[in-house]
Amino acid sequence: MRCSFCNKRIPEGTGTMYVKASGKIFYFCSSKCEKNMLKLKRKPTKVEWAQKGVKK
Ligand SMILES: [Zn+2]
């Protein structure tokens, strides 16, 4: 699986799963990604460090 924010591969057994009230499931590689997505509501495309794990 991949991080819902930075798109980095998450090794099995690590990372965080977050289920929204709407039923949508997010996976996060770190609390940093979780915070950016859920609290700061940033778009991964607008965050430079989140682009590094994304293949172009
Ligand atoms: Zn991430």
PDB file of C-alpha atoms and ligand atoms in Angstrom:
ATOM      1  CA  MET A   1       0.000   0.000   0.000  1.00  0.00           C
ATOM      2  CA  ARG A   2       0.976   3.596  -0.441  1.00  0.00           C
ATOM      3  CA  CYS A   3       0.746   6.674   1.706  1.00  0.00           C
ATOM      4  CA  SER A   4      -2.401   8.630   0.863  1.00  0.00           C
ATOM      5  CA  PHE A   5      -0.493  11.858   1.178  1.00  0.00           C
ATOM      6  CA  CYS A   6       3.036  11.537  -0.176  1.00  0.00           C
ATOM      7  CA  ASN A   7       2.443   8.347  -2.185  1.00  0.00           C
ATOM      8  CA  LYS A   8       5.467   6.654  -0.651  1.00  0.00           C
ATOM      9  CA  ARG A   9       5.396   2.894  -0.288  1.00  0.00           C
ATOM     10  CA  ILE A  10       4.556   1.818   3.246  1.00  0.00           C
ATOM     11  CA  PRO A  11       6.171  -1.432   4.412  1.00  0.00           C
ATOM     12  CA  GLU A  12       3.679  -3.911   5.805  1.00  0.00           C
ATOM     13  CA  GLY A  13       3.092  -3.600   9.533  1.00  0.00           C
ATOM     14  CA  THR A  14       4.051   0.048   9.652  1.00  0.00           C
ATOM     15  CA  GLY A  15       2.184   3.251   8.996  1.00  0.00           C
ATOM     16  CA  THR A  16      -1.211   4.385  10.170  1.00  0.00           C
ATOM     17  CA  MET A  17      -4.656   3.590   8.871  1.00  0.00           C
ATOM     18  CA  TYR A  18      -7.291   6.262   9.242  1.00  0.00           C
ATOM     19  CA  VAL A  19     -10.959   5.776   8.460  1.00  0.00           C
ATOM     20  CA  LYS A  20     -13.009   8.874   7.953  1.00  0.00           C
ATOM     21  CA  ALA A  21     -16.644   9.121   9.009  1.00  0.00           C
ATOM     22  CA  SER A  22     -17.539   8.981   5.324  1.00  0.00           C
ATOM     23  CA  GLY A  23     -15.954   5.532   5.096  1.00  0.00           C
ATOM     24  CA  LYS A  24     -12.965   6.650   3.054  1.00  0.00           C
ATOM     25  CA  ILE A  25      -9.766   4.988   4.169  1.00  0.00           C
ATOM     26  CA  PHE A  26      -6.421   6.753   4.284  1.00  0.00           C
ATOM     27  CA  TYR A  27      -3.019   5.239   4.875  1.00  0.00           C
ATOM     28  CA  PHE A  28      -0.169   7.308   6.198  1.00  0.00           C
ATOM     29  CA  CYS A  29       3.528   6.483   6.281  1.00  0.00           C
ATOM     30  CA  SER A  30       4.117   8.877   9.170  1.00  0.00           C
ATOM     31  CA  SER A  31       2.346  11.177  11.579  1.00  0.00           C
ATOM     32  CA  LYS A  32       3.756  14.017   9.517  1.00  0.00           C
ATOM     33  CA  CYS A  33       1.690  12.970   6.529  1.00  0.00           C
ATOM     34  CA  GLU A  34      -1.356  12.361   8.697  1.00  0.00           C
ATOM     35  CA  LYS A  35      -1.124  15.829  10.192  1.00  0.00           C
ATOM     36  CA  ASN A  36      -0.680  17.523   6.844  1.00  0.00           C
ATOM     37  CA  MET A  37      -3.654  15.745   5.312  1.00  0.00           C
ATOM     38  CA  LEU A  38      -6.108  15.796   8.211  1.00  0.00           C
ATOM     39  CA  LYS A  39      -5.243  18.882  10.204  1.00  0.00           C
ATOM     40  CA  LEU A  40      -3.617  21.251   7.760  1.00  0.00           C
ATOM     41  CA  LYS A  41      -5.705  19.964   4.841  1.00  0.00           C
ATOM     42  CA  ARG A  42      -2.828  20.391   2.449  1.00  0.00           C
ATOM     43  CA  LYS A  43      -2.837  19.033  -1.045  1.00  0.00           C
ATOM     44  CA  PRO A  44       0.093  16.694  -1.735  1.00  0.00           C
ATOM     45  CA  THR A  45       0.634  18.439  -5.062  1.00  0.00           C
ATOM     46  CA  LYS A  46       1.261  21.695  -3.223  1.00  0.00           C
ATOM     47  CA  VAL A  47       3.756  20.260  -0.758  1.00  0.00           C
ATOM     48  CA  GLU A  48       7.266  19.975  -2.100  1.00  0.00           C
ATOM     49  CA  TRP A  49       8.516  17.203   0.178  1.00  0.00           C
ATOM     50  CA  ALA A  50       5.504  15.054  -0.624  1.00  0.00           C
ATOM     51  CA  GLN A  51       6.480  15.090  -4.293  1.00  0.00           C
ATOM     52  CA  LYS A  52       9.753  13.275  -3.736  1.00  0.00           C
ATOM     53  CA  GLY A  53       8.136   9.871  -3.407  1.00  0.00           C
ATOM     54  CA  VAL A  54       5.952  10.395  -6.434  1.00  0.00           C
ATOM     55  CA  LYS A  55       7.079   8.959  -9.726  1.00  0.00           C
ATOM     56  CA  LYS A  56       6.702  11.355 -12.583  1.00  0.00           C
TER      57      LYS A  56
HETATM   58 ZN    ZN B   1       3.603   9.818   3.568  1.00  0.00          ZN
END
